[in-house]
Amino acid sequence: MRRLLLSNDDGVHAPGLRALYEALAPHARLRVVAPDRDRSGASNSLTLSRPLSLTALDNGFHCVDGTPADCVYLGVNGVWDEKPDLVISGINHGGNLGDDVLYSGTVAAAMEGRNLGMAAIAMSLVGSHHFDTAGRVAASLVGAADQLSLPPRSLLNVNVPDLPWDEIQGFRVTRMGYRGPAERPMEVRDPRGRLRYWIAAVGQNADDGPDTDFAAIEAGYVSITPLQTDLTQRAAIEDVQGWLDAFA
């Protein structure tokens, strides 16, 4: 039976993680290592300034006082002898579409798994109600994972519409869309009158063409986007070399 490592960024008590566990438990041996609290937006950060605590909970899950990437690092390279066959992160409460992947702890947990040599999938529900639908999607993908061959240092970013299972239109392979700039931060005063700032909402869709993750979700399809960790803009290499040669 396949060995799966489950993690997330919403925290070990998040309903999406429980839904993912319940959906996959009949199909695999599961290990759960997740942050002890909500670490949304943590991206790929690792905790380097202090040791980490790995705590077993009564339900068999484990929590870490660190980031999603910390959790997967310990889940793969920690106290257990057996390494997982596949890392699945989620189910996130809210979508990870377009530029969201740069900040997402959900995607970062999957990416850490891929960096450690594991196949990896990030799962997100674009809403907050139908986690059971996203769980069924995850089970479908895990069942066919052996037939998928991805290039090195790549992973799947899966977003599921917040719909009942029988209203899902199907599956689409998509590319990342892009958002416009984020809104200005919100200014607030604390009880002592000091000025503080809330990070504001993400920007509006700037590229939501028909082949994007945004468009698939809007049409009721599950979006599956292959991601890579190599951010090199190869199309710009020649231009940058010419610019450098002009003054070097």
Tab-separated table of C-alpha atoms in Angstrom:
chain	number	residue	atom	x	y	z
A	1	MET	CA	0.000	0.000	0.000
A	2	ARG	CA	1.293	3.480	-0.862
A	3	ARG	CA	2.731	5.648	1.906
A	4	LEU	CA	1.498	9.256	1.854
A	5	LEU	CA	2.654	12.250	3.876
A	6	LEU	CA	-0.088	14.823	4.440
A	7	SER	CA	0.570	18.406	5.477
A	8	ASN	CA	-0.973	21.872	5.063
A	9	ASP	CA	-0.603	25.522	6.035
A	10	ASP	CA	-3.982	26.061	7.749
A	11	GLY	CA	-2.855	24.103	10.805
A	12	VAL	CA	-3.189	20.594	12.169
A	13	HIS	CA	-6.800	21.144	13.292
A	14	ALA	CA	-8.038	22.528	9.955
A	15	PRO	CA	-11.166	20.881	8.478
A	16	GLY	CA	-9.507	20.571	5.078
A	17	LEU	CA	-6.732	18.396	6.498
A	18	ARG	CA	-9.251	16.142	8.216
A	19	ALA	CA	-11.263	15.863	4.981
A	20	LEU	CA	-8.107	14.941	3.060
A	21	TYR	CA	-7.220	12.293	5.629
A	22	GLU	CA	-10.680	10.732	5.566
A	23	ALA	CA	-10.746	10.666	1.757
A	24	LEU	CA	-7.339	8.997	1.432
A	25	ALA	CA	-7.329	6.656	4.440
A	26	PRO	CA	-8.980	3.775	2.533
A	27	HIS	CA	-6.380	3.997	-0.228
A	28	ALA	CA	-3.014	4.430	1.501
A	29	ARG	CA	-0.990	4.424	4.692
A	30	LEU	CA	-1.039	7.988	5.955
A	31	ARG	CA	1.248	10.093	8.087
A	32	VAL	CA	0.118	13.613	9.018
A	33	VAL	CA	2.631	16.321	9.963
A	34	ALA	CA	1.197	19.839	9.973
A	35	PRO	CA	1.824	23.210	11.657
A	36	ASP	CA	0.486	23.652	15.175
A	37	ARG	CA	-1.360	26.810	14.035
A	38	ASP	CA	-2.374	28.648	10.893
A	39	ARG	CA	0.712	29.452	8.827
A	40	SER	CA	-0.999	30.695	5.667
A	41	GLY	CA	1.293	32.845	3.546
A	42	ALA	CA	4.451	31.301	5.011
A	43	SER	CA	5.646	30.355	1.519
A	44	ASN	CA	8.827	28.244	1.423
A	45	SER	CA	10.354	29.535	4.648
A	46	LEU	CA	12.280	27.184	6.936
A	47	THR	CA	12.890	27.761	10.651
A	48	LEU	CA	16.661	28.128	11.122
A	49	SER	CA	16.911	30.185	14.325
A	50	ARG	CA	15.739	27.528	16.823
A	51	PRO	CA	15.067	23.795	17.131
A	52	LEU	CA	11.630	22.479	16.210
A	53	SER	CA	9.173	20.502	18.313
A	54	LEU	CA	7.353	17.499	16.806
A	55	THR	CA	4.319	16.604	18.933
A	56	ALA	CA	2.043	13.569	18.605
A	57	LEU	CA	-1.679	14.302	19.063
A	58	ASP	CA	-4.388	11.984	20.361
A	59	ASN	CA	-5.815	11.448	16.861
A	60	GLY	CA	-2.486	10.159	15.512
A	61	PHE	CA	-1.575	13.377	13.725
A	62	HIS	CA	1.702	15.176	14.470
A	63	CYS	CA	2.171	18.920	14.723
A	64	VAL	CA	5.261	21.100	14.432
A	65	ASP	CA	5.834	24.577	15.878
A	66	GLY	CA	7.094	25.771	12.525
A	67	THR	CA	6.254	26.330	8.878
A	68	PRO	CA	4.666	24.010	6.299
A	69	ALA	CA	8.087	23.400	4.746
A	70	ASP	CA	9.444	22.499	8.208
A	71	CYS	CA	6.643	19.949	8.582
A	72	VAL	CA	7.395	18.192	5.310
A	73	TYR	CA	11.134	18.284	5.975
A	74	LEU	CA	10.589	16.496	9.292
A	75	GLY	CA	7.949	14.197	7.832
A	76	VAL	CA	10.381	12.974	5.196
A	77	ASN	CA	13.686	13.177	7.074
A	78	GLY	CA	12.540	12.986	10.699
A	79	VAL	CA	12.123	10.237	13.251
A	80	TRP	CA	10.506	7.619	10.987
A	81	ASP	CA	12.465	4.999	9.098
A	82	GLU	CA	10.128	4.775	6.099
A	83	LYS	CA	9.972	7.619	3.614
A	84	PRO	CA	6.664	8.428	1.905
A	85	ASP	CA	5.946	7.724	-1.734
A	86	LEU	CA	3.950	10.907	-2.215
A	87	VAL	CA	3.458	14.228	-0.409
A	88	ILE	CA	0.004	15.828	-0.504
A	89	SER	CA	-0.585	19.274	0.958
A	90	GLY	CA	-4.048	20.623	1.785
A	91	ILE	CA	-6.901	20.752	1.479
A	92	ASN	CA	-6.397	24.504	1.656
A	93	HIS	CA	-9.266	26.718	2.777
A	94	GLY	CA	-9.305	28.981	-0.300
A	95	GLY	CA	-7.784	28.866	-3.749
A	96	ASN	CA	-4.142	29.046	-4.722
A	97	LEU	CA	-4.493	30.476	-8.207
A	98	GLY	CA	-2.056	32.454	-10.344
A	99	ASP	CA	0.491	34.398	-8.330
A	100	ASP	CA	-0.900	32.966	-5.079
A	101	VAL	CA	1.552	30.086	-5.458
A	102	LEU	CA	4.455	32.434	-4.664
A	103	TYR	CA	3.098	33.064	-1.151
A	104	SER	CA	1.196	29.860	-0.481
A	105	GLY	CA	2.265	27.627	2.366
A	106	THR	CA	0.117	24.893	0.826
A	107	VAL	CA	2.134	24.934	-2.381
A	108	ALA	CA	5.358	25.345	-0.382
A	109	ALA	CA	4.705	22.133	1.565
A	110	ALA	CA	4.307	20.232	-1.703
A	111	MET	CA	7.367	21.970	-3.118
A	112	GLU	CA	9.459	20.928	-0.126
A	113	GLY	CA	8.401	17.359	-0.753
A	114	ARG	CA	9.466	17.649	-4.367
A	115	ASN	CA	12.785	19.210	-3.311
A	116	LEU	CA	13.355	16.147	-1.125
A	117	GLY	CA	12.779	13.800	-4.032
A	118	MET	CA	9.104	12.962	-3.454
A	119	ALA	CA	6.255	13.233	-5.925
A	120	ALA	CA	3.985	16.017	-4.636
A	121	ILE	CA	0.511	17.500	-5.036
A	122	ALA	CA	-0.921	20.719	-3.546
A	123	MET	CA	-4.719	20.647	-3.042
A	124	SER	CA	-6.895	23.743	-2.566
A	125	LEU	CA	-10.651	24.315	-2.369
A	126	VAL	CA	-11.648	27.650	-3.917
A	127	GLY	CA	-14.097	28.330	-1.109
A	128	SER	CA	-14.917	26.900	2.302
A	129	HIS	CA	-17.831	24.455	2.037
A	130	HIS	CA	-17.304	21.381	-0.152
A	131	PHE	CA	-14.144	19.847	1.265
A	132	ASP	CA	-15.668	16.442	0.527
A	133	THR	CA	-15.546	17.256	-3.182
A	134	ALA	CA	-11.865	18.181	-2.970
A	135	GLY	CA	-11.241	14.986	-1.013
A	136	ARG	CA	-12.783	12.913	-3.801
A	137	VAL	CA	-10.609	14.729	-6.327
A	138	ALA	CA	-7.526	13.948	-4.225
A	139	ALA	CA	-8.471	10.275	-4.012
A	140	SER	CA	-8.931	10.140	-7.796
A	141	LEU	CA	-5.515	11.660	-8.407
A	142	VAL	CA	-3.756	9.427	-5.896
A	143	GLY	CA	-5.316	6.384	-7.513
A	144	ALA	CA	-3.729	7.310	-10.843
A	145	ALA	CA	-0.466	8.779	-9.512
A	146	ASP	CA	1.619	5.783	-10.565
A	147	GLN	CA	0.876	6.505	-14.213
A	148	LEU	CA	2.081	10.130	-14.039
A	149	SER	CA	5.676	11.025	-14.836
A	150	LEU	CA	6.704	14.611	-14.058
A	151	PRO	CA	10.030	16.281	-14.863
A	152	PRO	CA	12.446	16.719	-11.948
A	153	ARG	CA	11.619	19.474	-9.439
A	154	SER	CA	8.014	19.837	-10.537
A	155	LEU	CA	4.686	19.260	-8.806
A	156	LEU	CA	0.954	19.540	-9.370
A	157	ASN	CA	-1.085	22.478	-8.078
A	158	VAL	CA	-4.738	21.417	-7.917
A	159	ASN	CA	-7.632	23.834	-7.323
A	160	VAL	CA	-11.176	22.554	-6.873
A	161	PRO	CA	-14.366	24.617	-7.330
A	162	ASP	CA	-16.478	24.956	-4.179
A	163	LEU	CA	-19.273	22.799	-5.614
A	164	PRO	CA	-20.954	19.481	-4.871
A	165	TRP	CA	-19.271	16.558	-6.617
A	166	ASP	CA	-22.070	16.110	-9.151
A	167	GLU	CA	-21.741	19.740	-10.262
A	168	ILE	CA	-18.051	19.467	-11.146
A	169	GLN	CA	-17.727	19.822	-14.917
A	170	GLY	CA	-14.529	17.817	-15.225
A	171	PHE	CA	-10.759	18.283	-15.063
A	172	ARG	CA	-8.583	20.724	-16.998
A	173	VAL	CA	-4.814	21.005	-17.275
A	174	THR	CA	-4.098	24.717	-16.968
A	175	ARG	CA	-1.386	27.318	-16.779
A	176	MET	CA	-1.025	29.932	-14.058
A	177	GLY	CA	-2.964	33.113	-14.551
A	178	TYR	CA	-1.720	36.378	-13.083
A	179	ARG	CA	-3.142	38.973	-10.744
A	180	GLY	CA	-2.683	42.715	-10.801
A	181	PRO	CA	-0.967	44.562	-7.944
A	182	ALA	CA	-2.364	44.080	-4.458
A	183	GLU	CA	-4.418	46.778	-2.808
A	184	ARG	CA	-2.832	49.321	-0.446
A	185	PRO	CA	-2.402	48.122	3.152
A	186	MET	CA	-5.200	48.915	5.588
A	187	GLU	CA	-4.242	51.329	8.365
A	188	VAL	CA	-5.524	50.647	11.887
A	189	ARG	CA	-4.779	52.034	15.348
A	190	ASP	CA	-3.975	49.725	18.225
A	191	PRO	CA	-5.353	50.416	21.747
A	192	ARG	CA	-2.315	52.625	22.455
A	193	GLY	CA	-2.959	54.745	19.396
A	194	ARG	CA	-0.045	53.381	17.396
A	195	LEU	CA	-0.420	53.014	13.646
A	196	ARG	CA	-0.467	49.449	12.351
A	197	TYR	CA	-1.000	47.919	8.916
A	198	TRP	CA	-3.016	44.946	7.637
A	199	ILE	CA	-1.850	43.375	4.387
A	200	ALA	CA	-4.715	44.050	1.968
A	201	ALA	CA	-6.582	41.771	-0.426
A	202	VAL	CA	-4.911	40.335	-3.508
A	203	GLY	CA	-5.175	42.232	-6.777
A	204	GLN	CA	-7.791	41.668	-9.442
A	205	ASN	CA	-7.212	39.105	-12.186
A	206	ALA	CA	-4.886	40.515	-14.834
A	207	ASP	CA	-4.570	37.351	-16.950
A	208	ASP	CA	-7.500	34.962	-16.745
A	209	GLY	CA	-7.471	33.670	-20.313
A	210	PRO	CA	-9.328	30.496	-21.291
A	211	ASP	CA	-6.367	28.202	-20.578
A	212	THR	CA	-5.692	29.577	-17.073
A	213	ASP	CA	-6.478	28.197	-13.649
A	214	PHE	CA	-8.790	31.176	-13.046
A	215	ALA	CA	-10.904	30.330	-16.107
A	216	ALA	CA	-11.170	26.644	-15.240
A	217	ILE	CA	-12.476	27.366	-11.757
A	218	GLU	CA	-14.937	29.949	-13.056
A	219	ALA	CA	-16.340	27.349	-15.462
A	220	GLY	CA	-16.694	24.714	-12.719
A	221	TYR	CA	-13.678	22.575	-13.657
A	222	VAL	CA	-10.930	21.214	-11.426
A	223	SER	CA	-7.720	23.034	-12.380
A	224	ILE	CA	-4.485	21.020	-12.478
A	225	THR	CA	-1.377	23.115	-13.087
A	226	PRO	CA	2.101	21.565	-13.344
A	227	LEU	CA	4.571	23.829	-11.524
A	228	GLN	CA	8.364	23.933	-11.594
A	229	THR	CA	10.806	25.301	-9.058
A	230	ASP	CA	13.168	26.687	-11.709
A	231	LEU	CA	12.119	30.348	-12.056
A	232	THR	CA	14.700	31.185	-14.720
A	233	GLN	CA	13.239	33.388	-17.480
A	234	ARG	CA	15.083	31.767	-20.349
A	235	ALA	CA	13.542	34.047	-22.972
A	236	ALA	CA	15.331	36.988	-21.338
A	237	ILE	CA	18.821	35.470	-21.098
A	238	GLU	CA	19.973	36.778	-24.481
A	239	ASP	CA	18.632	40.283	-23.804
A	240	VAL	CA	20.257	40.435	-20.382
A	241	GLN	CA	23.566	39.207	-21.829
A	242	GLY	CA	23.452	41.945	-24.479
A	243	TRP	CA	22.669	44.561	-21.820
A	244	LEU	CA	25.592	43.314	-19.710
A	245	ASP	CA	27.995	43.242	-22.664
A	246	ALA	CA	27.144	46.891	-23.438
A	247	PHE	CA	28.661	48.226	-20.232
A	248	ALA	CA	30.808	45.433	-18.772
